[in-house]
Structure formats: C-alpha cells, structure tokens
Amino acid sequence: MSAVETDNEDTLSILVATDNHLGYMERDPVRGLDSFSAFSEILQLAQLHKADMVLLGGDLFHDNRPSRKCLHQAMTQLRRTCMGDGRVGIEHLSDPSVDFGPQYMHVNYEDPNMNIALPVFLIHGNHDDPSGDGNLSAIDVLAVNGL
C-alpha cells in the first residue's frame, strides 16, 4: 500500500500481491507456516488500509495440486478476511459468464446469496495453472466456493 492515504471516493485502492506460494515447505517444522503467515498479513493489510480489492497476480499456491491442509488454510483465510457485510465500492461491468465461465452468473460480490466485504481477484501462475481432467486448478476450487 502506498504511504499516501486518500479518502477520495473516486480513487480505486488495489492491494497487489504475487508469488504467495502457499504451501511452500509446509512440512518443514520451522518454516512450514511461513507462507500462510505472510498471506494472512497481506489480507490484514488490505483490511487495515481499506483496499477496494485485492489482486493476487499468480502463484497463489506453490504446487499445482496443493495439499488438503494448504487448500483448507487458504479457504479459511479468504473466508475470514473477505466475507462480511462491508460495502464493495466496485462494479463488474462486463458479462461474468464470458469472463469467468458459463457456470457463474455473478461475480461473488454481486451475488445476492453471498456477503463479500473485500473482493479478491486471482490470476493463475505457472505453479498453480489448470491441468489434468477438466483442466482445473485449486483456484477453480476457490472460485466454485465463492472465494
């Protein structure tokens, strides 16, 4: 986040983070939680600075097939930080079915069945790219769960 704070309603505040590599060395007894702690700090900073959205620019996960523990941690942190009754100050103007696939009729923060306080947008990286049966990734698991 910039050191310059603004309350201007015409300013869009985006927290950008890349290469989080959740799950990196997760079996290591000393460094196993490092990636999750750093990700938690990123999301907390977004809340603290009242970011309008978070853009995760690739490699959220270290592995293409993160462990269940890793996926659970990511989902827990995203739910804790991003869901709530806060006002979302951005609007998605294009067709979500074109942008996100035919199974999504709304972006999560415009879905009447969800309460999103902090929108998060993810971009696949080379560590968490879609592959295999159905050409899916862990990011698709997050999306189908409204995260």
CSV table of C-alpha atoms in Angstrom, one decimal:
chain,number,residue,atom,x,y,z
A,1,MET,CA,0.0,0.0,0.0
A,2,SER,CA,1.1,3.5,-0.7
A,3,ALA,CA,2.2,5.7,2.1
A,4,VAL,CA,-0.2,8.3,0.8
A,5,GLU,CA,-3.7,7.6,2.2
A,6,THR,CA,-6.8,9.0,0.5
A,7,ASP,CA,-10.5,9.1,1.3
A,8,ASN,CA,-11.4,10.2,-2.2
A,9,GLU,CA,-14.3,8.2,-3.4
A,10,ASP,CA,-13.1,8.5,-7.0
A,11,THR,CA,-9.8,6.7,-6.1
A,12,LEU,CA,-9.6,2.9,-6.5
A,13,SER,CA,-7.3,1.3,-3.9
A,14,ILE,CA,-5.9,-2.1,-5.0
A,15,LEU,CA,-3.6,-4.2,-3.0
A,16,VAL,CA,-1.5,-6.3,-5.4
A,17,ALA,CA,0.5,-9.4,-4.2
A,18,THR,CA,2.2,-12.0,-6.3
A,19,ASP,CA,4.0,-15.3,-5.8
A,20,ASN,CA,2.5,-16.2,-2.4
A,21,HIS,CA,3.4,-19.8,-2.9
A,22,LEU,CA,1.0,-21.1,-0.2
A,23,GLY,CA,2.2,-24.5,1.0
A,24,TYR,CA,5.9,-23.9,0.3
A,25,MET,CA,7.9,-26.1,2.7
A,26,GLU,CA,4.6,-26.8,4.6
A,27,ARG,CA,6.1,-30.0,6.1
A,28,ASP,CA,9.1,-28.2,7.5
A,29,PRO,CA,8.8,-27.9,11.3
A,30,VAL,CA,10.4,-24.5,11.3
A,31,ARG,CA,9.2,-22.8,8.1
A,32,GLY,CA,6.0,-24.7,7.5
A,33,LEU,CA,3.7,-21.9,8.3
A,34,ASP,CA,5.7,-19.0,6.7
A,35,SER,CA,3.7,-18.8,3.5
A,36,PHE,CA,0.4,-18.8,5.4
A,37,SER,CA,1.5,-16.2,7.9
A,38,ALA,CA,2.6,-13.9,5.0
A,39,PHE,CA,-0.7,-14.4,3.2
A,40,SER,CA,-2.6,-13.6,6.4
A,41,GLU,CA,-0.6,-10.4,6.7
A,42,ILE,CA,-1.4,-9.4,3.2
A,43,LEU,CA,-5.1,-9.8,3.7
A,44,GLN,CA,-4.9,-8.0,7.1
A,45,LEU,CA,-3.1,-5.1,5.4
A,46,ALA,CA,-5.9,-4.9,2.8
A,47,GLN,CA,-8.4,-4.6,5.6
A,48,LEU,CA,-6.4,-2.1,7.5
A,49,HIS,CA,-5.8,0.2,4.6
A,50,LYS,CA,-9.4,-0.3,3.4
A,51,ALA,CA,-8.4,-1.6,-0.1
A,52,ASP,CA,-11.3,-1.7,-2.6
A,53,MET,CA,-10.0,-5.0,-3.8
A,54,VAL,CA,-7.0,-7.4,-3.8
A,55,LEU,CA,-5.3,-8.7,-6.9
A,56,LEU,CA,-3.3,-11.8,-6.5
A,57,GLY,CA,-1.1,-11.9,-9.6
A,58,GLY,CA,-0.1,-15.5,-9.9
A,59,ASP,CA,1.3,-18.4,-8.0
A,60,LEU,CA,-1.1,-18.3,-5.0
A,61,PHE,CA,-0.2,-21.9,-4.4
A,62,HIS,CA,3.3,-23.4,-4.6
A,63,ASP,CA,2.1,-26.7,-6.1
A,64,ASN,CA,-0.4,-27.3,-8.9
A,65,ARG,CA,-2.1,-29.8,-6.5
A,66,PRO,CA,-1.8,-28.2,-3.0
A,67,SER,CA,-2.4,-30.4,0.0
A,68,ARG,CA,-5.8,-30.5,1.6
A,69,LYS,CA,-4.2,-28.7,4.6
A,70,CYS,CA,-2.9,-26.0,2.3
A,71,LEU,CA,-6.2,-25.6,0.5
A,72,HIS,CA,-8.1,-25.5,3.8
A,73,GLN,CA,-5.8,-22.8,5.2
A,74,ALA,CA,-6.2,-20.7,2.0
A,75,MET,CA,-10.0,-21.0,2.1
A,76,THR,CA,-10.1,-20.3,5.8
A,77,GLN,CA,-8.1,-17.1,5.5
A,78,LEU,CA,-10.0,-15.9,2.5
A,79,ARG,CA,-13.4,-16.5,4.2
A,80,ARG,CA,-12.3,-14.8,7.4
A,81,THR,CA,-11.0,-11.7,5.6
A,82,CYS,CA,-13.2,-11.4,2.5
A,83,MET,CA,-16.6,-12.3,3.6
A,84,GLY,CA,-18.7,-9.9,5.6
A,85,ASP,CA,-21.2,-7.1,5.4
A,86,GLY,CA,-18.8,-4.4,4.2
A,87,ARG,CA,-19.7,-2.2,1.2
A,88,VAL,CA,-18.0,-3.1,-2.0
A,89,GLY,CA,-17.2,0.1,-4.0
A,90,ILE,CA,-16.5,-1.5,-7.4
A,91,GLU,CA,-18.9,-2.8,-10.0
A,92,HIS,CA,-18.3,-5.5,-12.6
A,93,LEU,CA,-19.5,-4.2,-15.9
A,94,SER,CA,-18.8,-7.0,-18.4
A,95,ASP,CA,-20.6,-10.3,-18.7
A,96,PRO,CA,-19.4,-12.7,-15.9
A,97,SER,CA,-20.2,-15.8,-18.0
A,98,VAL,CA,-17.7,-14.6,-20.6
A,99,ASP,CA,-15.1,-13.5,-18.1
A,100,PHE,CA,-15.4,-16.4,-15.6
A,101,GLY,CA,-17.2,-19.2,-17.4
A,102,PRO,CA,-20.8,-20.1,-18.0
A,103,GLN,CA,-21.3,-21.6,-14.5
A,104,TYR,CA,-21.0,-18.1,-12.9
A,105,MET,CA,-23.9,-15.7,-13.3
A,106,HIS,CA,-22.4,-13.1,-11.0
A,107,VAL,CA,-19.0,-12.1,-9.6
A,108,ASN,CA,-19.1,-13.2,-5.9
A,109,TYR,CA,-19.5,-9.7,-4.6
A,110,GLU,CA,-22.6,-9.1,-6.8
A,111,ASP,CA,-24.2,-12.5,-6.0
A,112,PRO,CA,-27.3,-11.9,-3.9
A,113,ASN,CA,-26.6,-15.2,-2.0
A,114,MET,CA,-23.2,-14.1,-0.7
A,115,ASN,CA,-21.8,-11.3,1.5
A,116,ILE,CA,-18.4,-10.2,0.3
A,117,ALA,CA,-16.7,-7.3,2.0
A,118,LEU,CA,-13.3,-7.5,0.2
A,119,PRO,CA,-13.2,-8.7,-3.4
A,120,VAL,CA,-10.2,-10.8,-4.4
A,121,PHE,CA,-9.2,-11.4,-8.0
A,122,LEU,CA,-6.7,-14.2,-8.8
A,123,ILE,CA,-4.6,-14.9,-11.8
A,124,HIS,CA,-3.1,-18.3,-12.5
A,125,GLY,CA,0.6,-18.6,-12.3
A,126,ASN,CA,2.9,-21.3,-13.6
A,127,HIS,CA,2.8,-23.1,-10.2
A,128,ASP,CA,-1.0,-23.2,-10.0
A,129,ASP,CA,-2.0,-23.4,-13.6
A,130,PRO,CA,-5.0,-25.5,-14.7
A,131,SER,CA,-4.2,-29.0,-15.9
A,132,GLY,CA,-5.5,-32.6,-15.9
A,133,ASP,CA,-9.0,-33.9,-16.1
A,134,GLY,CA,-11.3,-30.9,-16.7
A,135,ASN,CA,-8.3,-28.5,-17.0
A,136,LEU,CA,-8.9,-27.3,-13.4
A,137,SER,CA,-6.7,-26.0,-10.6
A,138,ALA,CA,-7.0,-25.2,-6.9
A,139,ILE,CA,-8.0,-21.7,-7.9
A,140,ASP,CA,-11.1,-23.2,-9.6
A,141,VAL,CA,-11.9,-24.9,-6.2
A,142,LEU,CA,-11.8,-21.4,-4.5
A,143,ALA,CA,-14.0,-19.9,-7.2
A,144,VAL,CA,-16.7,-22.5,-7.1
A,145,ASN,CA,-16.9,-21.9,-3.3
A,146,GLY,CA,-17.4,-18.2,-3.8
A,147,LEU,CA,-13.9,-17.2,-2.9
